XYZ file of C-alpha atoms in Angstrom:
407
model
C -5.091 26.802 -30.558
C -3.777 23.612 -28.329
C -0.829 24.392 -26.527
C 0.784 21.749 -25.092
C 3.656 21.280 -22.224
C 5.398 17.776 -22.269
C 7.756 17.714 -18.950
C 10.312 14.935 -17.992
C 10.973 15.628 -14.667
C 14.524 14.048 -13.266
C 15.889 14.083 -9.598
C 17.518 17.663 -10.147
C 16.163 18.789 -13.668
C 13.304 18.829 -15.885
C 12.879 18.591 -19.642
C 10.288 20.556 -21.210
C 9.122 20.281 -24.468
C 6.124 22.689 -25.716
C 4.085 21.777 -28.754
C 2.573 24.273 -30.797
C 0.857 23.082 -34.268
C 3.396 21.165 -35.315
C 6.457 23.420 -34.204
C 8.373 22.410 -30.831
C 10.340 24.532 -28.381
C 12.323 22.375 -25.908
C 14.625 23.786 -22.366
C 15.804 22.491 -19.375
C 14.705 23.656 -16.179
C 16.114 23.150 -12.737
C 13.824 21.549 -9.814
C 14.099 24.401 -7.804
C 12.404 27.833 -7.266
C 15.058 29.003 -10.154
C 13.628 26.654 -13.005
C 9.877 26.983 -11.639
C 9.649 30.460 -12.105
C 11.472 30.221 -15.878
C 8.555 27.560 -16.313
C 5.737 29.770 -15.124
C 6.810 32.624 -17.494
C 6.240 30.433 -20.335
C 2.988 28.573 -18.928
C 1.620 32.493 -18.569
C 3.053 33.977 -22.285
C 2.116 30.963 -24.220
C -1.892 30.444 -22.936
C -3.976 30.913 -20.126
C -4.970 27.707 -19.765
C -2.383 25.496 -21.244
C -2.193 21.497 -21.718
C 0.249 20.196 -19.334
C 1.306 16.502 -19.025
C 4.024 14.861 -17.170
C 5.104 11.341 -15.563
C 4.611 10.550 -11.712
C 8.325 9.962 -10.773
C 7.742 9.444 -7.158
C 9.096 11.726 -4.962
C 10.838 13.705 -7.802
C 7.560 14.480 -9.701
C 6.137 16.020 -6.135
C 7.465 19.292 -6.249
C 6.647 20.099 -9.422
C 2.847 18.730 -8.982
C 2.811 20.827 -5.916
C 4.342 24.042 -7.906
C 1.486 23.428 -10.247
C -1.444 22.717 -7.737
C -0.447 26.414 -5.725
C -0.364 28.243 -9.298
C -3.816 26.819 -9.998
C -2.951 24.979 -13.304
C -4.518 21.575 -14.770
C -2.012 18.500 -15.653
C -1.956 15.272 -17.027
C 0.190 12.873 -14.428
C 0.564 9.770 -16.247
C 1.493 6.268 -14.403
C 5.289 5.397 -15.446
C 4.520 2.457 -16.769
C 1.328 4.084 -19.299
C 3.885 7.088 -19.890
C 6.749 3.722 -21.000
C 4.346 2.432 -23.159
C 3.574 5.822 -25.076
C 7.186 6.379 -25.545
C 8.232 2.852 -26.624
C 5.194 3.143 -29.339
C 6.431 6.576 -30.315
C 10.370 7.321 -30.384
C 13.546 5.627 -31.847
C 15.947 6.418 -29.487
C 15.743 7.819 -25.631
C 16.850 10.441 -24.588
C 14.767 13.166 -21.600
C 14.000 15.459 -24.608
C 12.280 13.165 -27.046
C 10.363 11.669 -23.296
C 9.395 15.274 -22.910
C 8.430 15.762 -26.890
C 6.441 12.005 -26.865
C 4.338 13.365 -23.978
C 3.792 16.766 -25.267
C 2.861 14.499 -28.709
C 0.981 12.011 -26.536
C -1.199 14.510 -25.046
C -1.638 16.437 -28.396
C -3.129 13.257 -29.632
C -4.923 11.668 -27.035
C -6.467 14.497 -25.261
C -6.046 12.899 -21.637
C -8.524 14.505 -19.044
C -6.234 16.188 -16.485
C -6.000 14.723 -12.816
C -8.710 15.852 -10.282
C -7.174 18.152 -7.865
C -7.508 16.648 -3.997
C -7.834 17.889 -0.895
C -4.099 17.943 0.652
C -5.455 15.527 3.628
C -5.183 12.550 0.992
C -1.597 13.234 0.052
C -0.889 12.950 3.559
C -2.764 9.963 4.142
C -0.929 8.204 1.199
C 2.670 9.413 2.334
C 1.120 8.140 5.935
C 0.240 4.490 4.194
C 3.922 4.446 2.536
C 5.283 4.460 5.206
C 3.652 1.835 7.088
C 3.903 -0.301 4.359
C 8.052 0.463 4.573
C 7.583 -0.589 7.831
C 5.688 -3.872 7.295
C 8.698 -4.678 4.870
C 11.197 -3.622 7.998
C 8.920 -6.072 10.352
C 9.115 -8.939 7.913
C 13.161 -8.190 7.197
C 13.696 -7.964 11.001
C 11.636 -11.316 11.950
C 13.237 -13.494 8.937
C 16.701 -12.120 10.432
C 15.712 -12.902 13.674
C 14.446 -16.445 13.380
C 18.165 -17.224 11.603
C 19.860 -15.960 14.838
C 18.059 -17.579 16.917
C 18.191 -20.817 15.438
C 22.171 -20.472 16.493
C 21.112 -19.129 20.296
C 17.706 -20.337 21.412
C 15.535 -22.000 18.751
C 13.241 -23.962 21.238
C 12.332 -19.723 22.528
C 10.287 -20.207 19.432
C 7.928 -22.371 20.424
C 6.936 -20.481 23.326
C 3.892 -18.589 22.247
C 2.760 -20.818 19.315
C 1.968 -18.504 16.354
C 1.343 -15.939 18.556
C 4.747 -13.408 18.083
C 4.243 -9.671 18.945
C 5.654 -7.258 21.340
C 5.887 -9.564 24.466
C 7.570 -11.893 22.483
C 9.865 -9.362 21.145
C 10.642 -8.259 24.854
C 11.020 -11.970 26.055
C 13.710 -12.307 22.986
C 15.854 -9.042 24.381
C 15.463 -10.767 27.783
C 16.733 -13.520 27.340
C 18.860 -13.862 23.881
C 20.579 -17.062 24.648
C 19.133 -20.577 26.238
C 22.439 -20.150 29.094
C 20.600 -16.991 30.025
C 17.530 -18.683 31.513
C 19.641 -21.721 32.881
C 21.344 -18.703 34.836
C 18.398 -17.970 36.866
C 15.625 -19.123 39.218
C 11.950 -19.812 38.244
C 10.639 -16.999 40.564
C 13.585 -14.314 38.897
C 12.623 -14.847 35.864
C 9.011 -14.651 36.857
C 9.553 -10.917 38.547
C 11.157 -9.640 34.754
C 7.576 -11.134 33.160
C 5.441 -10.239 35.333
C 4.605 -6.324 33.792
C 4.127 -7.522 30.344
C 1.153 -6.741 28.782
C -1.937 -8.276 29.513
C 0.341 -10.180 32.111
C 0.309 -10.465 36.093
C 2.504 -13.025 38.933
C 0.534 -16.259 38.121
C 0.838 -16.233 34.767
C 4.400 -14.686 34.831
C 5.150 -17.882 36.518
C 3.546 -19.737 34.258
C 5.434 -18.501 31.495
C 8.716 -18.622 33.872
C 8.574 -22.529 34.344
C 7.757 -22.977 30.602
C 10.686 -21.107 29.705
C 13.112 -22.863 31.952
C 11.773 -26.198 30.423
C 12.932 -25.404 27.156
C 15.992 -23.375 27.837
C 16.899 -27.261 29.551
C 16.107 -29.118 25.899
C 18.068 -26.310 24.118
C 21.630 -27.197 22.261
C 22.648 -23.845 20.952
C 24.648 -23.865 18.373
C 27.346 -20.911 19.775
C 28.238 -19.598 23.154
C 26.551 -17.428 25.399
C 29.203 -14.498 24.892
C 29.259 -15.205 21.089
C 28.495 -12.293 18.669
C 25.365 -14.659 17.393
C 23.609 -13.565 20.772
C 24.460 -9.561 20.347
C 22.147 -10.081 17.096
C 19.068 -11.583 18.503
C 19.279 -8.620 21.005
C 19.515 -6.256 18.424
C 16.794 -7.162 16.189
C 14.493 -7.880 18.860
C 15.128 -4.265 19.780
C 14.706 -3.584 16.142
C 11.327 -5.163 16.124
C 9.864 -3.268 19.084
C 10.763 -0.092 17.513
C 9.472 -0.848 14.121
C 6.207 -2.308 15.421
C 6.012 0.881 17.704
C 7.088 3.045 14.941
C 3.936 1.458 12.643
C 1.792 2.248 15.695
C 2.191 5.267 15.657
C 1.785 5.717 11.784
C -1.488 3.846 12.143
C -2.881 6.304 14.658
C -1.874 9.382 12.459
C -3.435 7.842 9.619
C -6.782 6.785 11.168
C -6.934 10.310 13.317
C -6.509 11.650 10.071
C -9.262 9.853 7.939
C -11.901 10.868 10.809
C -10.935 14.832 9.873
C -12.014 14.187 6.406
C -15.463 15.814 5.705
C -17.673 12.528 4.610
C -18.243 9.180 6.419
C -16.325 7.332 3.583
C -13.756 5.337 6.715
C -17.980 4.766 8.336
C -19.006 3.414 5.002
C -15.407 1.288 4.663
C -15.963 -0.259 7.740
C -19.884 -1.697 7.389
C -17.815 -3.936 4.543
C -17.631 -7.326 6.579
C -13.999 -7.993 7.041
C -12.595 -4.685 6.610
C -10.918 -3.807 10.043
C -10.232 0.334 10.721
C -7.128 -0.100 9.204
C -7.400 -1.099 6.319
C -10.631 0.948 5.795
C -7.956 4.001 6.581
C -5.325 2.665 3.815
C -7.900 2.221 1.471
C -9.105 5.579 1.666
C -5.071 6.929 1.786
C -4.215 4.990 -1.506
C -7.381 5.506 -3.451
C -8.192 9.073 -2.769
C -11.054 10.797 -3.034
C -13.176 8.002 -4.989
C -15.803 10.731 -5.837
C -13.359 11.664 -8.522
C -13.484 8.816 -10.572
C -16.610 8.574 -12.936
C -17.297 5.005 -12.793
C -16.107 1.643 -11.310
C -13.701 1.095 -14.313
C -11.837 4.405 -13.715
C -10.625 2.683 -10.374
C -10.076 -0.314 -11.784
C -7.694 1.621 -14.626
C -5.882 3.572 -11.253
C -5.140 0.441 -9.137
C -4.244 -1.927 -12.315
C -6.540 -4.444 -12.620
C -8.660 -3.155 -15.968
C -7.485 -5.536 -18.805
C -8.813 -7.675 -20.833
C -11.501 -9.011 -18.700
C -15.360 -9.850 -19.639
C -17.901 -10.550 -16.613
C -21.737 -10.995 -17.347
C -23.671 -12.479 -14.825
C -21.610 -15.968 -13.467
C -19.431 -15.745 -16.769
C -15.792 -14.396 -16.292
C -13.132 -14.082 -18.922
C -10.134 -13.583 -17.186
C -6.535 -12.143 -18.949
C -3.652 -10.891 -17.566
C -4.026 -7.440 -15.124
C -2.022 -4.332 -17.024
C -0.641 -3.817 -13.588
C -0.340 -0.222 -14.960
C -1.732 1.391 -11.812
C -1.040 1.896 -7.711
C 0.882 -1.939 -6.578
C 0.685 -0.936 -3.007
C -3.569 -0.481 -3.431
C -3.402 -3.718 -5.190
C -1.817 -5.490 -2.159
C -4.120 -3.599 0.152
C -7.337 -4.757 -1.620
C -6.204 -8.380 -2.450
C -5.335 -8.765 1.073
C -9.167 -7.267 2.105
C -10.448 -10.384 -0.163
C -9.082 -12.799 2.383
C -10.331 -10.816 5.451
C -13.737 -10.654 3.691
C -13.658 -14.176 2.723
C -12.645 -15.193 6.757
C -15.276 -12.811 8.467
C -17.870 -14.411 6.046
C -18.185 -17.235 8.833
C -20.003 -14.772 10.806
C -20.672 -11.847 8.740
C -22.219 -12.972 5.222
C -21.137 -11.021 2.193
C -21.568 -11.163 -1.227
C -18.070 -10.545 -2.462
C -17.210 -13.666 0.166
C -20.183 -15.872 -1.549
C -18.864 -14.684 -5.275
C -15.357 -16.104 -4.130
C -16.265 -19.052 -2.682
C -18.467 -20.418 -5.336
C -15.479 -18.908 -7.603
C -13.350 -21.326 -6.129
C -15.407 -24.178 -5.497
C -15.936 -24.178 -9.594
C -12.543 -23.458 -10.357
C -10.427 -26.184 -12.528
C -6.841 -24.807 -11.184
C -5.208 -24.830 -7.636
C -4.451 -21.250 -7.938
C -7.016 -18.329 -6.834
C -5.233 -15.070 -7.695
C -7.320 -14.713 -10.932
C -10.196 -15.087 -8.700
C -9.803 -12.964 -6.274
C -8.485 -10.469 -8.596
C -12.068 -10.647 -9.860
C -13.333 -10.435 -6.727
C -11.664 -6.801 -6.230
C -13.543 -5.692 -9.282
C -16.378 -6.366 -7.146
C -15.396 -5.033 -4.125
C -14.189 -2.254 -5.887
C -17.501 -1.649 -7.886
C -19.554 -1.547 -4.317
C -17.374 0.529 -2.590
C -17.738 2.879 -5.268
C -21.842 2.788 -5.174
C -21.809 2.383 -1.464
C -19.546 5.838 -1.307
C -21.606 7.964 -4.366
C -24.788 6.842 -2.908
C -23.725 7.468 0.953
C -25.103 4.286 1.952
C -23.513 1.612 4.724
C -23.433 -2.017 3.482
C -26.393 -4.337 3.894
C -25.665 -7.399 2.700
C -29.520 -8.260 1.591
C -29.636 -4.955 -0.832
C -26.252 -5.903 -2.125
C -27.408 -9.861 -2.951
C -31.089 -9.074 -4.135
C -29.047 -6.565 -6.121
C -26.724 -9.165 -7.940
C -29.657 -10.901 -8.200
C -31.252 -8.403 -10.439
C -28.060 -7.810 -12.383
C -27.517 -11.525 -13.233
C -31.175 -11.560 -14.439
C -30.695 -8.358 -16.691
């Protein structure tokens, strides 16, 4: 007899609904040792092995997915926006306990296969890839701040190192905030505070030195060197170094991390032309284990890309993503596309040549659809390259499309 556990987990309390031919029980539990062990009892009087579904929340949903993983029982964790569209098709007005009874109905119904456990290295390397990408957000916060102080203090300090920006920019910034503050000193003064920046030694300290001095002269700031304008550039040029030290270091963990795991899935990442180490490493932290997925189209479902889209052979029909799945893997992999596409100068690919003649036989200006397409097929060979243990070889994979498109 199905047995079925519909939860609506909250920030400090959980609904649970249990369905049982027809007839429902429904409770509250506290998120807390408390309202876990209350839960437990029932899990253990109702069935051994009971159906359990619930919606990932987040960070609320995690310690009742980890209260379930250490008692050994299967679930059902449904994406929010999949669990949204279950509920909107089934209730007539919201409130936690009819979320916890459409689940428990949903389930009852649809019979959805229960999540895959994985090894506890992957949840760190996701938490691990969160946070970098918080602190990508930070970085990009920081500079646009930044650039609107300076425009007030030192706007020519821009110029300095072309597009080049990164921590000895940073440090030149909390040097010298304010145009006044080179005019202040001597060439060769300047030169000595350089001069043990990275990568840097006297002669081209100097270098830099009389550049700098040349446009602190053209400057016309905008407010006075003991304005609070120039206290701001300070601070989030200090801001920056942290944050871009701060990612470092989240970077390192993450890629020390992947090497522990006990395949060569990062080794088989990396033979992908244009996927650098890390985002081989964020891959891996936002997709999982891929072994767990059946096919290509189960990945597709998980990062939000499997709509309504038909591809045989050159022929793509192209609708709108459900966007149903993981945003930040989406980001990850659409920025890989552009990476693959630029390293294709030197190191051919056939996900590059599939966008390129994509584009070059495209009738719009825009190319998300198309590389959106393009991640189905990077998707599709990382998950053959990664069941089959094989590194990329970009003559299998094009004599390979080859014999698809002629099948």
């Amino acid at each position: 007899m199905s047995i079925v556990f519909g939860i609506d987990v909250s920030s400090r309390d959980s609904s649970v609904c249990v369905l049982q031919s027809g007839a429902t029980r429904e409770y509250k539990i506290t998120n807390d040792t408390i309202g876990f062990k209350t839960l437990l009892i029932d899990l253990k009087e109702y069935a051994e092995h009971p159906q359990i579904i619930l919606e990932a929340t987040g960070v609320y949903s995690r310690r009742i997915t980890r209260f379930l993983d250490e008692y050994d029982y299967d679930y059902v964790l449904l994406n929010p926006l999949k669990a949204k569209k279950i509920n909107q098709g089934l209730r007539r007005n919201k409130t936690d306990r009819n979320d916890a009874y459409h689940l428990a109905l949903a389930q009852d119904r649809n019979q959805h296969q229960p999540n895959r456990k994985e090894p506890e290295v992957y949840h760190q390397l996701q938490s691990l890839s969160r946070a970098y990408e918080e602190l990508t957000h930070d970085i990009i916060s920081s500079k646009n701040r930044l650039h609107k102080y300076l425009q007030l203090t030192f706007p020519e300090l821009e110029t300095i190192f072309n597009n080049s920006r990164g921590v000895n920019y940073w440090y030149l910034v909390e040097l010298f905030p304010h145009c006044q503050d080179v005019r202040n000193l001597e060439v060769s003064t300047i030169a000595k505070q350089i001069k043990d920046f990275k990568g840097y030694g006297i002669n081209r300290a100097q270098k830099l030195a009389i550049k700098l001095k040349h446009l602190a002269d053209l400057a016309y700031p905008a407010v006075d060197q003991d304005d609070p304008e120039r206290d701001e550039v300070v601070y989030y040029a200090n801001r920056l170094l942290r944050l871009t030290a701060d990612r470092e270091r989240r970077s390192e963990a993450m890629i020390k991390l992947a090497k522990t795991l006990p395949n060569r899935d990062l080794e088989i990442l990396m033979s992908i032309p244009g996927i650098a180490e890390i985002t081989a490493v964020r891959i891996l932290a936002e997709l999982g284990d891929i072994r767990r997925f059946s096919n290509p189209n189960k990945i597709n479902a998980f990062v939000g890309i499997d709509p309504g889209r038909y591809q045989s052979g050159e022929k793509d029909s192209n609708l709108r993503i459900s966007k149903h799945g993981n945003a930040v893997a989406r980001k990850i992999l659409y920025r890989a596309i552009g990476q693959i596409d630029l390293a294709a100068k030197t190191s051919p690919c056939h996900i590059a040549d599939y966008y390129e003649r994509k584009k070059q036989f495209s009738q719009t200006k825009g190319f998300k659809k198309i590389a959106i397409a393009s991640i189905h097929k990077l998707l599709r060979t990382v998950y053959v390259l990664i069941i089959t243990d094989q590194m990329y070889d970009y003559n299998v994979a094009n004599n390979n499309q080859k014999d698809f498109c002629r099948n």
